[in-house]
Coordinates of C-alpha atoms in Angstrom, one line a residue:
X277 CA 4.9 -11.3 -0.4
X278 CA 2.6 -12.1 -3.2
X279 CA -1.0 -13.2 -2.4
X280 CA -3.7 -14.7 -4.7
X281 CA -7.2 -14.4 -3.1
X282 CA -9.3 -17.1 -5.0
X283 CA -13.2 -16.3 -5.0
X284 CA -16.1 -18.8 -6.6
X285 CA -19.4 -17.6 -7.3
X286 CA -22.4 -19.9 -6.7
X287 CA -25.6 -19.3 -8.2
X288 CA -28.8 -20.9 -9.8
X289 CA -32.1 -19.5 -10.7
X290 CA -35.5 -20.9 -10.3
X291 CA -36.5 -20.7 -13.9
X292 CA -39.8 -20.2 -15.0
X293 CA -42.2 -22.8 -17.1
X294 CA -43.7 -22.0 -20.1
X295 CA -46.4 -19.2 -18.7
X296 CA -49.4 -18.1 -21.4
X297 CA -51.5 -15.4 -21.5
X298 CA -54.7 -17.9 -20.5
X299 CA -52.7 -18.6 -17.0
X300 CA -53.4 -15.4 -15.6
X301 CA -55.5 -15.7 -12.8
X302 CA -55.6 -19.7 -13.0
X303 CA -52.2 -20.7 -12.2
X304 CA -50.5 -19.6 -9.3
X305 CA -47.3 -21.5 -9.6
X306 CA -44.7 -20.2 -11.9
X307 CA -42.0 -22.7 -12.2
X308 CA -40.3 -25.2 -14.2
X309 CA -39.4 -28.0 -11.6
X310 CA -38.1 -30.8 -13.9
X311 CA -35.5 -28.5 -15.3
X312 CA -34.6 -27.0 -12.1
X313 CA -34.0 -30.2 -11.0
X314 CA -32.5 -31.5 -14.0
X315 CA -30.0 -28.8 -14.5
X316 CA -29.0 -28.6 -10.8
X317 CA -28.6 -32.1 -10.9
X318 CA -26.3 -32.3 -14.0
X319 CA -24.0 -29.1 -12.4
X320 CA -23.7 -30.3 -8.8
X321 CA -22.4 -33.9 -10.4
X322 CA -19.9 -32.8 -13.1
X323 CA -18.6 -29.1 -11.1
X324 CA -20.1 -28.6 -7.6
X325 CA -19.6 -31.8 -6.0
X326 CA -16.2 -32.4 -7.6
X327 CA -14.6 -29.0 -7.1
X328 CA -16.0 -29.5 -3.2
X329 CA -14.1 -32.7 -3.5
X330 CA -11.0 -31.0 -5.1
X331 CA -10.9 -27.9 -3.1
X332 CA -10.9 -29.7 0.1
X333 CA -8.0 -32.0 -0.8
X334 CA -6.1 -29.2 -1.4
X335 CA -6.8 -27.6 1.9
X336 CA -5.8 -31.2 3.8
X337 CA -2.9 -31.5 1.4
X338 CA -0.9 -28.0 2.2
X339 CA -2.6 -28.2 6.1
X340 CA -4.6 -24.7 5.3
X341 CA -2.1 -22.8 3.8
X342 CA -4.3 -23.1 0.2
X343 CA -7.7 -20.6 1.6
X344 CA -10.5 -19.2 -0.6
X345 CA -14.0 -17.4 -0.5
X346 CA -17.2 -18.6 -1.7
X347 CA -20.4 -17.1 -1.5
X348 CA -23.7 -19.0 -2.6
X349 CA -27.3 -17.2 -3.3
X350 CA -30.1 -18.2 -1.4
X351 CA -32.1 -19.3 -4.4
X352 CA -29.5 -21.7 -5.3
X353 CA -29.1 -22.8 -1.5
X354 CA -33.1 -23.3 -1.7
X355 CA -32.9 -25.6 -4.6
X356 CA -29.4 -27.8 -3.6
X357 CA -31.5 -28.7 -0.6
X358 CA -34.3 -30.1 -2.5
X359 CA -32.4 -31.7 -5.6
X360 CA -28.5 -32.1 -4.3
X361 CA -28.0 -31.8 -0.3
X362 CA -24.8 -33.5 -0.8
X363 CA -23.5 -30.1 -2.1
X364 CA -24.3 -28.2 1.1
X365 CA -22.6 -31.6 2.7
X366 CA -19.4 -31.0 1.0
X367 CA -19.7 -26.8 1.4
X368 CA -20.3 -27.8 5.1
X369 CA -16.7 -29.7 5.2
X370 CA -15.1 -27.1 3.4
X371 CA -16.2 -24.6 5.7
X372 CA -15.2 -26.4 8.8
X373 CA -11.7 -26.3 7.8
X374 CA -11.1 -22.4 8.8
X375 CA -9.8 -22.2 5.2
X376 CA -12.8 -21.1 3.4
X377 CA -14.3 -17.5 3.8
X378 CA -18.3 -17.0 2.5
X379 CA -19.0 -13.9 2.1
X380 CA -22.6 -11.9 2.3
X381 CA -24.7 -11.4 -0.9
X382 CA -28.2 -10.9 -1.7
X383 CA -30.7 -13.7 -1.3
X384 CA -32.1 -13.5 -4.4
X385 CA -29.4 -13.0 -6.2
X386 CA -31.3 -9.8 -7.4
X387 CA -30.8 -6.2 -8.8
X388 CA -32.4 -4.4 -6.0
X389 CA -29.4 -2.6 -4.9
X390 CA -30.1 -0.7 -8.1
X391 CA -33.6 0.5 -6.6
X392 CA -35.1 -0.3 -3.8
X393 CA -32.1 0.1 -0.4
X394 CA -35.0 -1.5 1.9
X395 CA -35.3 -4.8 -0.2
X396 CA -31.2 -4.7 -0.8
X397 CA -30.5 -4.5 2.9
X398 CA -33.5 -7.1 3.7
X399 CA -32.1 -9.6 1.2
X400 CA -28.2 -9.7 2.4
X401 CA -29.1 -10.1 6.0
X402 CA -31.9 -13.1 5.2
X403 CA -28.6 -14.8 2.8
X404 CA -26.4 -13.9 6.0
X405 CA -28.6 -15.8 8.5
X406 CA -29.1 -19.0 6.2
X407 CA -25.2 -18.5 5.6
X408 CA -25.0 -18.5 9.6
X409 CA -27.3 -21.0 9.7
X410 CA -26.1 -23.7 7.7
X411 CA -22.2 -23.1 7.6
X412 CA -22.1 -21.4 11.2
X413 CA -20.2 -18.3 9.6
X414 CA -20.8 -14.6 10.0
X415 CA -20.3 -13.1 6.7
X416 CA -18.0 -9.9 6.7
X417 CA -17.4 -9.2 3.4
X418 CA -20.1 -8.4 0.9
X419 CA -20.3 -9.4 -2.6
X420 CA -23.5 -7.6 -4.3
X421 CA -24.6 -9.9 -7.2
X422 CA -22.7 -9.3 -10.8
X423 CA -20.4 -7.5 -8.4
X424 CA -22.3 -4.7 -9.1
X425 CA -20.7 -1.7 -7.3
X426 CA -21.2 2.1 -7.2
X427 CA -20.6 4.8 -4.9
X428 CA -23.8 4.8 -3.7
X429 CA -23.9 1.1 -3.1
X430 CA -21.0 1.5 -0.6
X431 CA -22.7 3.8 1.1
X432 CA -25.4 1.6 1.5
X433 CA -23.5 -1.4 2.8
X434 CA -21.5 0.7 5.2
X435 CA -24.4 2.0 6.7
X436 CA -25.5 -1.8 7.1
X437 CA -22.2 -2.9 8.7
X438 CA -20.1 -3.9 6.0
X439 CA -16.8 -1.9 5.7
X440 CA -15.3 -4.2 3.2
X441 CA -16.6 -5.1 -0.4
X442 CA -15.4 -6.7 -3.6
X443 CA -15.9 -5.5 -6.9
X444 CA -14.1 -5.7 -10.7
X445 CA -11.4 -4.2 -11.3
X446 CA -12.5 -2.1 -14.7
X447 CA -10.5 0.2 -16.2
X448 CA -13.4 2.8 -16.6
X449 CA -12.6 3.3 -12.6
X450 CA -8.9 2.1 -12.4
X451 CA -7.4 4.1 -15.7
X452 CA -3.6 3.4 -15.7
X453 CA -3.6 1.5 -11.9
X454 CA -3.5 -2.1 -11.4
X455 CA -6.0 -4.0 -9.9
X456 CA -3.9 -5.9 -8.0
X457 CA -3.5 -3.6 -4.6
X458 CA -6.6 -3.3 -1.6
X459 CA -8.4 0.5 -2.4
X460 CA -11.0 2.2 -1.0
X461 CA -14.7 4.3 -1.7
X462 CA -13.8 7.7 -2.3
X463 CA -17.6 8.1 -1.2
X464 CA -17.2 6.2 1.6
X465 CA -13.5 5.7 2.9
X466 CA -14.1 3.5 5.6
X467 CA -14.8 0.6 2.6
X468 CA -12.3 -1.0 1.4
X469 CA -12.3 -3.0 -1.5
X470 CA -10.5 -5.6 -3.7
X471 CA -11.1 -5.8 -7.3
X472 CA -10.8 -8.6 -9.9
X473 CA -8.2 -8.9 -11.4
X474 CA -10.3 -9.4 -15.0
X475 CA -7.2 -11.0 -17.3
X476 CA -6.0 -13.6 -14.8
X477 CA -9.8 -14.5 -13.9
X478 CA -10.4 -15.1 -17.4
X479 CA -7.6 -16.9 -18.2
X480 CA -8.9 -19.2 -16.3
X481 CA -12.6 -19.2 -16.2
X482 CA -13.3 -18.3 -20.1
X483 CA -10.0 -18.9 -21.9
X484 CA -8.5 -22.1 -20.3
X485 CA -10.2 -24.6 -23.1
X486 CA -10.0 -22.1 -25.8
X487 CA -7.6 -23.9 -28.7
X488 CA -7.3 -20.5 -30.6
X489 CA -5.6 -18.7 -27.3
X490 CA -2.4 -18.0 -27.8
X491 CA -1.4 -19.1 -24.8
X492 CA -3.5 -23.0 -24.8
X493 CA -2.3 -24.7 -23.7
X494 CA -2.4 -23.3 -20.0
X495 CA -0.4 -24.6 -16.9
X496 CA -0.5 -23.9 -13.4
X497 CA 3.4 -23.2 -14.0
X498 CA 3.2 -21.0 -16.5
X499 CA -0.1 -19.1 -15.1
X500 CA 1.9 -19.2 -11.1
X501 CA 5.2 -17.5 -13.4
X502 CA 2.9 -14.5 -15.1
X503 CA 1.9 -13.7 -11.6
X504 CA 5.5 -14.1 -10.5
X505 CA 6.8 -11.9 -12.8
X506 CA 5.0 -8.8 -12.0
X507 CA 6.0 -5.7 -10.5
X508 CA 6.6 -6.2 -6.8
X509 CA 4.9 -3.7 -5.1
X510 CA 2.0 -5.9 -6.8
X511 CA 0.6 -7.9 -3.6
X512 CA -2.6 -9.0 -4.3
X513 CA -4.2 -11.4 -7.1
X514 CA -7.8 -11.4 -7.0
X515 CA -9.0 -14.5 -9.6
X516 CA -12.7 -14.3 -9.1
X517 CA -14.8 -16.8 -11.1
X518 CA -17.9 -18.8 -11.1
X519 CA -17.7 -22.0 -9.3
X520 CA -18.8 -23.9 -12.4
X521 CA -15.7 -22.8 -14.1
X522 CA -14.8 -26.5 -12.6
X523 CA -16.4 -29.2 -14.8
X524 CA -19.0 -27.0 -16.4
X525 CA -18.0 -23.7 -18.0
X526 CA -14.2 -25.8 -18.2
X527 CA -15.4 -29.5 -18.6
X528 CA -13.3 -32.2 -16.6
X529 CA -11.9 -33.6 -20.0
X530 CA -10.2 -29.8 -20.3
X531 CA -7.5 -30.7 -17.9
X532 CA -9.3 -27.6 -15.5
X533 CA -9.1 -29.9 -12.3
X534 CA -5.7 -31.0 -12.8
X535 CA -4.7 -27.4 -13.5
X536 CA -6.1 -26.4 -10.2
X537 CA -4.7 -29.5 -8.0
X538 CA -0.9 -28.3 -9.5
X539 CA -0.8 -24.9 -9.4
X540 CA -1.3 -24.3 -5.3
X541 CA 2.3 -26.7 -5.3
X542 CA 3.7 -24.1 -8.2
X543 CA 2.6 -21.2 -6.0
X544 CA 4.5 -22.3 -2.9
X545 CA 7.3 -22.7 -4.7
X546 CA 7.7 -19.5 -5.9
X547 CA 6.6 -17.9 -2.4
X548 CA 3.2 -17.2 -3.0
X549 CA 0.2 -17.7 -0.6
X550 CA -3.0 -17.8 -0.9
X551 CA -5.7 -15.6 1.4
X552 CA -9.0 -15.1 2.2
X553 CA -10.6 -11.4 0.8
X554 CA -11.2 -10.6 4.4
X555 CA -7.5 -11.3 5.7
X556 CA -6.0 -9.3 3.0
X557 CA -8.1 -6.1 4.0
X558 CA -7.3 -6.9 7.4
X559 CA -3.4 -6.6 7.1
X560 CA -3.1 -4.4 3.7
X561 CA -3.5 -1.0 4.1
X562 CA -5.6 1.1 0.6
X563 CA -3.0 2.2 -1.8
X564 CA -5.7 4.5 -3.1
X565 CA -9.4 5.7 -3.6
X566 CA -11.8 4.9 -6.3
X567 CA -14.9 7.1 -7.5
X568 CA -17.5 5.0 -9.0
X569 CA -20.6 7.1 -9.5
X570 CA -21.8 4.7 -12.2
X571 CA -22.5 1.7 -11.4
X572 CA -20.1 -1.5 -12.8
X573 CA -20.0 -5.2 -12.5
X574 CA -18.1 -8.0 -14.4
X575 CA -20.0 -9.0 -17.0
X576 CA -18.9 -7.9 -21.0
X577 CA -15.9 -6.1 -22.1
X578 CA -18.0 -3.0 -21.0
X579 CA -18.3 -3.9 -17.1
X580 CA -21.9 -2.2 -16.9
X581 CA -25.2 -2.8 -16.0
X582 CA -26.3 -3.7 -20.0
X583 CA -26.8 -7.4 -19.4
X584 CA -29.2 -6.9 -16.8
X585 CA -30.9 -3.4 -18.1
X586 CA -29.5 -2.4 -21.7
X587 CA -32.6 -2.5 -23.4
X588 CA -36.6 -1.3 -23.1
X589 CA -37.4 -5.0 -22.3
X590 CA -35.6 -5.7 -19.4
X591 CA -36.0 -1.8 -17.8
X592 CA -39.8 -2.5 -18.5
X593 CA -39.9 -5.6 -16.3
X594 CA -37.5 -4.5 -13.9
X595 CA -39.3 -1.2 -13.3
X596 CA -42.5 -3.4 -13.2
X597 CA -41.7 -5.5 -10.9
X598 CA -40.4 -3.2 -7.9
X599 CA -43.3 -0.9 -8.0
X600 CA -44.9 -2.9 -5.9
X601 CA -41.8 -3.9 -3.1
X602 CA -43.6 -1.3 -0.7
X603 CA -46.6 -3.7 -1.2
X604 CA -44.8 -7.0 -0.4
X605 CA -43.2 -5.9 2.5
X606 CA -46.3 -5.5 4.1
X607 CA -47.8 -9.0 3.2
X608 CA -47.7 -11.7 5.5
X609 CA -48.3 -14.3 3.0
X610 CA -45.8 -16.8 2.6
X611 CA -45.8 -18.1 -0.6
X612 CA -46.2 -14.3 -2.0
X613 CA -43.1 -13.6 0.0
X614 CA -41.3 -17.1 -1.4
X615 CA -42.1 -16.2 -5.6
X616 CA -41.0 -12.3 -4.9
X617 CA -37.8 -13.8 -3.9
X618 CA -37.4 -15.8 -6.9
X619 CA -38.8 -13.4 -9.3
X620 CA -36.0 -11.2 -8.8
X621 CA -33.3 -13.1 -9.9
X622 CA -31.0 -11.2 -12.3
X623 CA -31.6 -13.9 -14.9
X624 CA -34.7 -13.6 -15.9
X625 CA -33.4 -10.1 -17.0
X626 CA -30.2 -11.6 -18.4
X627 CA -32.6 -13.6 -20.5
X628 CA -34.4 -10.7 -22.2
X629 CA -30.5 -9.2 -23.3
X630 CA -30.5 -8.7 -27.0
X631 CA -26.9 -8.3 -26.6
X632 CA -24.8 -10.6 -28.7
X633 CA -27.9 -12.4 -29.2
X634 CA -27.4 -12.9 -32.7
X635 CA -24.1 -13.9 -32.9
X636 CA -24.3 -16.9 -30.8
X637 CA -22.3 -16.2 -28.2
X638 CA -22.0 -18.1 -25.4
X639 CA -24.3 -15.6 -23.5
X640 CA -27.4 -16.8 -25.4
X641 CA -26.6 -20.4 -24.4
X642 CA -27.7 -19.8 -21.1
X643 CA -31.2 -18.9 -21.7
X644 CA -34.0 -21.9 -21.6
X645 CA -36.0 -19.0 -24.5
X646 CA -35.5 -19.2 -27.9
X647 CA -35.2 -15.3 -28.3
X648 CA -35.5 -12.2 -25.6
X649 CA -38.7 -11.5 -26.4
X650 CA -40.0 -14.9 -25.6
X651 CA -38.3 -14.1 -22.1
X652 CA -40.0 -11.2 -22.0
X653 CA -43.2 -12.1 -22.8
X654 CA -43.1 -15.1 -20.5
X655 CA -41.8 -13.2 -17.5
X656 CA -44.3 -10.5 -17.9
X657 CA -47.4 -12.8 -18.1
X658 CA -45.9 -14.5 -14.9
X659 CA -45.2 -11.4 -13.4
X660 CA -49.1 -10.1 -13.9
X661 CA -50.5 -13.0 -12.1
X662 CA -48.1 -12.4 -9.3
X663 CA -49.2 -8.6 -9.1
X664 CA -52.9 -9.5 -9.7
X665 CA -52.6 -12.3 -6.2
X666 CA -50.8 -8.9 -4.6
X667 CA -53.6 -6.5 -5.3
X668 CA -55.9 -9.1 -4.4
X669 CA -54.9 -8.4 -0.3
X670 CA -53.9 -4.7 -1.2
X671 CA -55.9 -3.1 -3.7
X672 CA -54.6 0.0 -5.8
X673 CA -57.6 2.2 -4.4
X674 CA -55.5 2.3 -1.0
X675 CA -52.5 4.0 -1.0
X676 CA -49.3 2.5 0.5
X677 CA -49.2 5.2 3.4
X678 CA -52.8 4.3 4.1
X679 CA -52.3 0.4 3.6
X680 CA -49.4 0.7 6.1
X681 CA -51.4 2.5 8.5
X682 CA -54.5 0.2 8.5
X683 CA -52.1 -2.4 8.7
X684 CA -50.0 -1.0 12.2
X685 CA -53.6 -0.8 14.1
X686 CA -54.0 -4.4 13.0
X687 CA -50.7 -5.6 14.0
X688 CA -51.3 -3.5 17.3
X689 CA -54.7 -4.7 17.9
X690 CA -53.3 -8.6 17.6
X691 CA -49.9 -7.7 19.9
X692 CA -52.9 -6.5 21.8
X693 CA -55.3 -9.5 21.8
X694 CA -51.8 -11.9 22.2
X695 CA -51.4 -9.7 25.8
X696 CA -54.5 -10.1 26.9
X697 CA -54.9 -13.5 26.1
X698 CA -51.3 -13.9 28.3
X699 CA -53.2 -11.7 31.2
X700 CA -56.2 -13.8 31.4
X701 CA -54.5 -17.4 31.1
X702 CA -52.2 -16.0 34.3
X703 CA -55.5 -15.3 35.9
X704 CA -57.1 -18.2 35.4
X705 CA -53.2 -20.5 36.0
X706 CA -53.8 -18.6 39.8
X707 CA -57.5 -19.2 39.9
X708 CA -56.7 -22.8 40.0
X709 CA -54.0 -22.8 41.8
X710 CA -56.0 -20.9 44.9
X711 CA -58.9 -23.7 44.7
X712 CA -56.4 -26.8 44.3
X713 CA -55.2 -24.9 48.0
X714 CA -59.1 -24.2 49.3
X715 CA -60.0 -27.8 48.7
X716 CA -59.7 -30.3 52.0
X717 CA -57.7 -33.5 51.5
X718 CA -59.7 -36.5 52.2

């Protein structure tokens, strides 16, 4: 039986304010509120809210036979709790059903599984527990952020629980084989994965509103009869998109919700299911293996890392920043810890792209900079006030080994200082209690 596993990507950045050169040093807080606000505002009314709205109908309407997966940054979580609760409402309801599967990614929505394993691992479990925390699920599936996958990653995440990832299905890894069957790591065979299937995600998510498509109009019957039609030892459909593909990237006047409230009816009919990524690797067996020593995501025709690290800009910052994770992870400061978290964000990265840049594409309508280098330039003055406030409580003339050392006899003298401190209040608690006996009633 043919399966469609329907994933939806949640994510939105803290962006930055406009950051000069003469704010070093003065100005400790690094971001644009009113547009944070703004844009959150704007998405969660005409996509997030709606699609909650839509997506949960369609659950009570085929009694939890239509299932999904989301999974949601923390950064965005952070900000729909200041500017749009009611998103986290409607998540909450759509969780509750049993239908909908969220899956484990970085907090940050960051690149770190690219360099630093310590902050990758760190970040998952922090998105796990608010995950846990707010829609009482235990992730077991991991999506790494851009679905960036290697061999290496897989290693990683096996070694912190996870034996089942998902990833895009590009032909650089696949060749001739169709996406459209469970596989597993040739590095690490106890992962299995599922991989996008990149055509029928994009029919959707980029080419549904395009007039000079072929095939626009779209319908969910004529998009349930492609899937139909394929071979049949084809199982599994995985259309993996970004939840603003509902009202935002697609807007409402498309037809994009009405596409999605017909085709689940469409699917039925023709004996298709739908499934959570989780279920599927639970009852399909790997068809395969696939090596991926270099690492892909989903983003451009090229499914590499480009976006994010293509040119001397963005490798620049990136490298910048993460020279100093061994420092942060030793700070106790709070707010330190809460701007690390947000300056990793793979936008601000995506921002300095000079890819396609030119041609205005719909990539370069994303960034709040006029060009990459005003990204750059911004991020970079932000970025050396927040390593300035770091040296300021670790200075560069002590080494990290050393730092961490001084640091272990201070946390050992406090653990100390907290014991004795217990010791001598019991002392004194039976002191008391030895006089309240000694003393004669009157």
């Amino acid at each position: 039986m043919k399966t469609i596993c329907f994933y939806f990507q949640i994510h939105q950045p803290y962006r930055l304010k406009r950051y000069r050169f003469f704010n070093i040093g003065r100005d400790h807080y690094y971001y644009d509120d009113y547009s944070n606000e703004d844009i959150m505002q704007q998405i969660a009314a005409r996509s997030f809210i709606p699609a909650n709205r839509m997506l949960l109908d369609l659950i009570n309407t085929y009694k939890g036979k239509f299932k999904f997966a989301i999974s949601v940054s923390g950064v965005a979580l952070d900000q729909m709790e200041v500017y749009a609760p009611e998103v986290i409402d409607g998540l909450k309801e759509l969780s509750r059903t049993g239908a909908v599967e969220f899956l484990a990614e970085t907090y940050s929505h960051s690149l770190s599984s690219l360099i630093d394993p310590v902050e990758f691992q760190s970040q998952v479990q922090q998105q796990t527990q608010k995950i846990k925390l707010l829609f009482d699920q235990k992730p077991k599936v991991l999506r790494n952020t851009e679905m960036i996958f290697s061999d290496d990653i897989a290693e990683m995440a096996y070694n912190m629980g996870y034996t089942k990832m998902v990833s895009e299905g590009a032909k650089l890894i696949l060749s001739w084989r169709s996406p459209n069957y469970v596989y597993k790591s040739e590095n690490q065979p106890n992962m299995k994965l599922l991989l996008r299937n990149s055509q029928f995600s994009d029919d959707i998510s980029l080419r549904f509103s395009d007039y000079t498509w072929k095939e626009y109009p779209l319908t969910a019957e004529k998009y349930i009869s492609w899937i139909a039609a394929t071979s049949p030892q084809e199982e599994v459909f995985n259309i993996f998109m970004n939840y603003e593909t509902f009202g935002n990237l697609q807007p409402a006047h498309s037809g994009i919700f009405e596409f999605m409230k017909a085709l689940p009816k469409f699917a039925f009919d023709k004996g298709i299911e739908f499934s959570t990524p989780s279920q599927i690797m639970d009852t399909h067996k790997p068809v395969g293996t696939v090596s991926v020593p270099l690492a892909i995501s989903w983003s451009d025709e090229e499914r590499d890392l480009s976006r994010w690290l293509g040119n001397k800009l963005q490798k620049s910052a990136f490298n910048t920043l993460y020279e100093i994770s061994e420092r942060i992870r030793l700070a106790n400061d709070r707010r330190l810890k809460k701007d690390w978290q947000y300056l990793q964000s793979s936008d601000h990265f995506y921002y300095m792209s000079t890819k396609h840049f030119y041609d205005g594409s719909m990539h370069s309508k994303f960034s709040p900079y006029q060009s990459p280098y005003d990204a750059f330039n911004n991020y970079m003055n932000v970025l050396s006030d927040f390593i300035d406030r770091v040296k300021a409580q670790f200075p560069d003339s002590v080494d990290n080994e050393e730092l961490n050392s001084l640091l272990t006899t201070i946390h050992n003298q406090e653990r100390e200082i907290k014991k004795l401190q217990s010791e001598l209040k019991k002392v004194l608690t039976e002191n008391e209690e030895k006089l309240v006996e000694k003393t004669p009633v009157k």
